[in-house]
Short mmCIF file of C-alpha atoms and ligand atoms in Angstrom, two decimals:
data_model
loop_
_atom_site.label_atom_id
_atom_site.label_comp_id
_atom_site.label_asym_id
_atom_site.label_seq_id
_atom_site.Cartn_x
_atom_site.Cartn_y
_atom_site.Cartn_z
CA UNK A 17 38.73 -6.13 -32.89
CA UNK A 18 40.72 -8.60 -34.47
CA UNK A 19 40.61 -10.87 -37.76
CA UNK A 20 38.46 -9.95 -40.68
CA UNK A 21 37.54 -13.94 -41.41
CA UNK A 22 34.92 -12.45 -43.76
CA UNK A 23 36.48 -9.94 -45.71
CA UNK A 24 36.68 -11.77 -48.59
CA UNK A 25 32.51 -12.30 -48.87
CA UNK A 26 32.35 -8.61 -48.44
CA UNK A 27 33.08 -7.52 -51.91
CA UNK A 28 30.25 -6.96 -54.17
CA UNK A 29 31.45 -8.88 -57.40
CA UNK A 30 29.93 -12.40 -56.33
CA UNK A 31 26.43 -12.95 -57.16
CA UNK A 32 23.17 -13.80 -54.87
CA UNK A 33 22.61 -17.56 -53.97
CA UNK A 34 19.75 -18.75 -56.22
CA UNK A 35 16.15 -16.83 -55.76
CA UNK A 36 17.38 -14.28 -53.94
CA UNK A 37 17.15 -10.21 -55.04
CA UNK A 38 19.44 -7.33 -53.37
CA UNK A 39 17.58 -5.04 -51.73
CA UNK A 40 19.27 -1.74 -50.26
CA UNK A 41 18.06 -0.87 -46.69
CA UNK A 42 18.23 -3.37 -44.00
CA UNK A 43 15.36 -3.59 -42.24
CA UNK A 44 13.60 -5.10 -39.02
CA UNK A 45 11.72 -8.50 -40.43
CA UNK A 46 10.46 -11.55 -39.11
CA UNK A 47 7.38 -13.91 -39.02
CA UNK A 48 4.31 -11.45 -39.18
CA UNK A 49 2.66 -12.59 -36.05
CA UNK A 50 6.24 -12.00 -34.20
CA UNK A 51 6.27 -8.26 -35.31
CA UNK A 52 4.30 -7.44 -32.11
CA UNK A 53 6.29 -9.31 -29.95
CA UNK A 54 9.60 -7.83 -27.87
CA UNK A 55 12.60 -8.28 -26.03
CA UNK A 56 12.70 -7.48 -22.49
CA UNK A 57 15.92 -7.01 -21.96
CA UNK A 58 17.90 -5.08 -24.65
CA UNK A 59 20.86 -3.46 -22.58
CA UNK A 60 22.64 -6.26 -21.53
CA UNK A 61 24.15 -9.71 -22.97
CA UNK A 62 22.52 -12.56 -20.59
CA UNK A 63 21.77 -15.73 -21.46
CA UNK A 64 21.44 -19.32 -20.43
CA UNK A 65 23.40 -22.57 -21.62
CA UNK A 66 20.91 -25.31 -20.95
CA UNK A 67 19.76 -28.71 -22.02
CA UNK A 68 21.93 -32.10 -21.90
CA UNK A 69 24.28 -30.04 -19.95
CA UNK A 70 25.81 -31.22 -16.42
CA UNK A 71 24.62 -27.77 -14.91
CA UNK A 72 23.04 -25.04 -16.60
CA UNK A 73 25.12 -22.14 -17.18
CA UNK A 74 24.39 -18.10 -16.66
CA UNK A 75 26.08 -16.16 -19.10
CA UNK A 76 26.48 -12.63 -18.23
CA UNK A 77 29.75 -10.89 -18.01
CA UNK A 78 30.85 -9.66 -21.43
CA UNK A 79 32.69 -12.50 -22.69
CA UNK A 80 35.52 -13.13 -20.26
CA UNK A 81 38.47 -14.55 -22.62
CA UNK A 82 36.54 -15.23 -25.41
CA UNK A 83 38.25 -13.67 -28.81
CA UNK A 84 36.32 -10.87 -30.52
CA UNK A 85 35.73 -11.34 -34.51
CA UNK A 86 34.42 -9.04 -36.84
CA UNK A 87 32.93 -10.15 -40.11
CA UNK A 88 31.56 -8.96 -42.78
CA UNK A 89 28.55 -11.14 -44.39
CA UNK A 90 25.38 -11.07 -46.43
CA UNK A 91 22.04 -11.64 -45.09
CA UNK A 92 19.24 -13.72 -46.94
CA UNK A 93 15.94 -13.94 -45.88
CA UNK A 94 13.69 -16.67 -47.32
CA UNK A 95 11.13 -14.56 -48.66
CA UNK A 96 13.87 -13.72 -51.22
CA UNK A 97 15.08 -10.66 -50.14
CA UNK A 98 19.08 -10.64 -49.21
CA UNK A 99 21.22 -7.37 -47.67
CA UNK A 100 25.04 -7.57 -48.64
CA UNK A 101 28.31 -6.50 -46.76
CA UNK A 102 26.63 -6.06 -43.35
CA UNK A 103 29.46 -5.84 -40.66
CA UNK A 104 28.63 -7.73 -37.31
CA UNK A 105 30.64 -8.10 -34.80
CA UNK A 106 31.01 -10.21 -31.42
CA UNK A 107 32.23 -14.08 -31.04
CA UNK A 108 32.27 -17.45 -32.91
CA UNK A 109 29.76 -19.33 -31.62
CA UNK A 110 32.51 -22.41 -31.62
CA UNK A 111 34.86 -20.52 -28.93
CA UNK A 112 31.28 -20.37 -26.84
CA UNK A 113 30.75 -23.54 -27.48
CA UNK A 114 34.26 -25.19 -26.56
CA UNK A 115 34.84 -22.10 -23.97
CA UNK A 116 31.19 -22.15 -21.81
CA UNK A 117 29.12 -24.92 -23.25
CA UNK A 118 31.61 -27.74 -23.06
CA UNK A 119 34.30 -26.42 -20.48
CA UNK A 120 31.76 -24.54 -18.16
CA UNK A 121 28.45 -26.28 -18.58
CA UNK A 122 29.46 -29.84 -19.10
CA UNK A 123 27.27 -29.96 -22.58
CA UNK A 124 26.67 -33.83 -23.34
CA UNK A 125 29.07 -34.88 -26.05
CA UNK A 126 26.84 -36.40 -27.78
CA UNK A 127 24.07 -33.48 -28.02
CA UNK A 128 24.01 -32.45 -31.22
CA UNK A 129 20.83 -30.46 -31.60
CA UNK A 130 21.06 -26.93 -30.87
CA UNK A 131 17.61 -24.56 -30.24
CA UNK A 132 18.06 -21.53 -30.13
CA UNK A 133 15.49 -18.92 -27.70
CA UNK A 134 14.99 -15.31 -28.21
CA UNK A 135 13.55 -13.02 -25.33
CA UNK A 136 10.46 -12.44 -27.75
CA UNK A 137 9.44 -16.43 -27.38
CA UNK A 138 11.13 -17.16 -31.26
CA UNK A 139 12.85 -20.39 -31.51
CA UNK A 140 14.53 -22.30 -33.85
CA UNK A 141 16.98 -24.94 -34.24
CA UNK A 142 20.29 -26.32 -36.34
CA UNK A 143 22.64 -29.06 -35.86
CA UNK A 144 25.28 -28.26 -33.60
CA UNK A 145 27.99 -28.70 -36.65
CA UNK A 146 26.33 -25.95 -38.58
CA UNK A 147 27.05 -23.68 -35.89
CA UNK A 148 30.31 -24.53 -35.68
CA UNK A 149 31.37 -23.31 -38.79
CA UNK A 150 33.91 -20.53 -38.91
CA UNK A 151 31.29 -17.56 -40.13
CA UNK A 152 28.88 -18.40 -37.40
CA UNK A 153 28.86 -15.54 -34.56
CA UNK A 154 26.79 -14.45 -31.99
CA UNK A 155 26.84 -10.80 -32.71
CA UNK A 156 26.57 -7.76 -30.47
CA UNK A 157 27.37 -5.18 -33.07
CA UNK A 158 26.39 -4.01 -36.42
CA UNK A 159 28.33 -1.46 -38.65
CA UNK A 160 30.62 -0.87 -35.16
CA UNK A 161 27.51 0.53 -33.18
CA UNK A 162 25.54 -1.92 -30.21
CA UNK A 163 22.81 -3.70 -32.04
CA UNK A 164 19.54 -2.01 -32.33
CA UNK A 165 15.88 -3.39 -31.35
CA UNK A 166 15.06 -3.57 -34.81
CA UNK A 167 18.45 -5.66 -35.36
CA UNK A 168 18.63 -8.52 -32.44
CA UNK A 169 19.30 -6.27 -29.38
CA UNK A 170 21.50 -7.33 -27.20
CA UNK A 171 23.01 -10.29 -28.91
CA UNK A 172 21.79 -12.34 -32.17
CA UNK A 173 23.06 -15.30 -34.36
CA UNK A 174 24.67 -14.53 -37.52
CA UNK A 175 24.43 -17.87 -39.71
CA UNK A 176 25.19 -15.95 -43.01
CA UNK A 177 25.18 -19.86 -44.85
CA UNK A 178 21.74 -20.51 -43.55
CA UNK A 179 18.40 -18.48 -44.39
CA UNK A 180 17.12 -15.00 -41.88
CA UNK A 181 15.21 -17.38 -39.89
CA UNK A 182 17.71 -19.05 -38.43
CA UNK A 183 19.73 -15.88 -37.25
CA UNK A 184 17.58 -15.63 -33.96
CA UNK A 185 17.54 -12.33 -32.53
CA UNK A 186 17.84 -11.01 -28.94
CA UNK A 187 19.02 -14.52 -27.97
CA UNK A 188 18.05 -15.77 -24.30
CA UNK A 189 19.04 -19.26 -24.04
CA UNK A 190 20.97 -21.78 -25.82
CA UNK A 191 19.57 -25.40 -25.39
CA UNK A 192 21.76 -28.52 -26.47
CA UNK A 193 19.86 -31.70 -26.95
CA UNK A 194 20.76 -35.14 -27.42
CA UNK A 195 17.00 -35.26 -29.38
CA UNK A 196 15.23 -32.81 -30.90
CA UNK A 197 12.34 -34.20 -31.35
CA UNK A 198 10.12 -31.95 -28.88
CA UNK A 199 11.52 -28.74 -30.55
CA UNK A 200 8.47 -26.49 -32.27
CA UNK A 201 8.79 -23.83 -34.13
CA UNK A 202 6.51 -21.39 -33.61
CA UNK A 203 4.97 -21.41 -37.14
CA UNK A 204 3.65 -24.11 -39.48
CA UNK A 205 5.88 -26.78 -39.66
CA UNK A 206 6.62 -26.90 -43.41
CA UNK A 207 8.14 -23.13 -43.10
CA UNK A 208 11.00 -24.70 -40.85
CA UNK A 209 13.58 -26.47 -42.59
CA UNK A 210 16.08 -27.75 -40.53
CA UNK A 211 19.30 -26.66 -41.85
CA UNK A 212 18.03 -24.09 -44.25
CA UNK A 213 20.84 -23.88 -46.24
CA UNK A 214 21.08 -20.97 -48.59
CA UNK A 215 23.29 -22.32 -51.30
CA UNK A 216 20.63 -25.29 -51.60
CA UNK A 217 17.92 -23.12 -51.33
CA UNK A 218 16.62 -25.63 -48.37
CA UNK A 219 13.55 -22.80 -47.70
CA UNK A 220 11.33 -25.19 -45.94
CA UNK A 221 10.65 -28.81 -45.37
CA UNK A 222 8.38 -30.16 -47.87
CA UNK A 223 7.91 -27.92 -50.60
CA UNK A 224 9.85 -26.99 -53.55
CA UNK A 225 11.93 -23.75 -53.36
CA UNK A 226 9.89 -22.22 -56.44
CA UNK A 227 6.24 -22.49 -54.15
CA UNK A 228 8.05 -21.40 -50.85
CA UNK A 229 8.83 -18.21 -53.43
CA UNK A 230 5.98 -17.73 -54.68
CA UNK A 231 3.97 -18.15 -51.20
CA UNK A 232 6.71 -15.71 -49.47
CA UNK A 233 7.32 -12.93 -52.08
CA UNK A 234 3.82 -11.35 -51.48
CA UNK A 235 4.30 -10.76 -47.85
CA UNK A 236 7.51 -9.00 -48.01
CA UNK A 237 5.99 -5.45 -48.10
CA UNK A 238 2.94 -6.01 -45.38
CA UNK A 239 5.09 -7.78 -42.91
CA UNK A 240 7.86 -5.18 -43.22
CA UNK A 241 5.43 -2.29 -42.78
CA UNK A 242 3.98 -4.23 -39.86
CA UNK A 243 7.55 -4.53 -38.28
CA UNK A 244 8.22 -1.26 -38.72
CA UNK A 245 4.64 0.14 -37.17
CA UNK A 246 5.00 -1.86 -34.40
CA UNK A 247 8.23 -1.26 -33.63
CA UNK A 248 7.40 2.74 -33.55
CA UNK A 249 5.00 1.81 -31.07
CA UNK A 250 7.29 -0.37 -28.64
CA UNK A 251 9.58 2.91 -28.74
CA UNK A 252 6.67 5.22 -27.99
CA UNK A 253 5.55 2.98 -24.88
CA UNK A 254 9.10 2.74 -23.85
CA UNK A 255 9.97 6.68 -23.53
CA UNK A 256 6.45 7.32 -22.18
CA UNK A 257 7.70 4.61 -18.92
CA UNK A 258 11.09 5.85 -18.76
CA UNK A 259 9.41 9.43 -18.64
CA UNK A 260 7.30 8.52 -15.82
N1 MTE B 307 13.82 -13.69 -31.71
C1 MTE B 307 13.31 -12.95 -33.15
N2 MTE B 307 14.79 -13.99 -34.21
C2 MTE B 307 14.02 -13.54 -35.66
C3 MTE B 307 13.01 -13.20 -36.05
C4 MTE B 307 12.01 -13.08 -35.11
O1 MTE B 307 11.08 -12.98 -35.25
N3 MTE B 307 12.20 -13.12 -33.76
N4 MTE B 307 12.55 -13.53 -37.12
C5 MTE B 307 13.56 -14.03 -37.85
C6 MTE B 307 13.64 -13.66 -39.44
S1 MTE B 307 12.29 -14.40 -40.74
C7 MTE B 307 14.61 -12.99 -40.63
S2 MTE B 307 14.25 -13.12 -41.97
C8 MTE B 307 15.45 -11.82 -39.41
C9 MTE B 307 15.28 -11.01 -39.39
O2 MTE B 307 16.19 -9.91 -39.21
P1 MTE B 307 16.38 -8.65 -39.12
O3 MTE B 307 14.85 -7.83 -38.48
O4 MTE B 307 17.60 -7.90 -38.50
O5 MTE B 307 16.16 -8.07 -40.63
O6 MTE B 307 15.24 -12.56 -38.08
C10 MTE B 307 14.94 -13.81 -37.60
N5 MTE B 307 15.23 -13.79 -36.55
MO1 MO B 308 12.88 -14.51 -42.33
#
């Protein structure tokens, strides 16, 4: 473990971003219709770098040559709950971009639109410029342990300045594109803001922030219940399969 770049953000004196409420427990969450979708492989870190690249790159080694970083950062779901002081570790997205995407996959210099894809079919995009920020990680550990299935095993994006829905879990592919016009969010278009910056309350694309808060807040309880119940069933199914 090396530098603690986010340590300054880990202190609890700072206030929450606008419209957010702190919760104590960090729970599995997501779009309601993704609570019953699961990753196929939570054990081995493996993803593809695709899109406008000279050659598709399959990454499956344990980060050869990439510096590991640890950071403490807060997590803000667009539905208004926030979790403070989460201790992640992994590698910086910036290093993956420079040392793997550019150097090995030969990503086009003008491919500024990035789609992140999860093993469960989830996907969302961010501008490359946002992903190159210091505090954006591809994390494989939380609190010193390998990521649990609930929190994105084997690998997830951590982008603390952007709402939770940009923090894709179970990463299967990173797609670098010149033209992002064919990207579709797996839900109604109004739900996905192209940047979703927490500080600016970019909760969604068309409606005012207060409308998103009023729409989403009542869904927190039932979504988090669904996320827990379906995860329990998934675990039972897995352990029955393994017992056979
Ligand atoms: N693959 C995948 N990533 C995802 C989601 C999802 O359903 N599938 N949901 C997003 C949403 S809306 C949130 S708030 C966070 C929740 O992260 P958590 O389950 O670790 O709390 O994951 C995000 N990343
Ligand atoms: Mo979310």
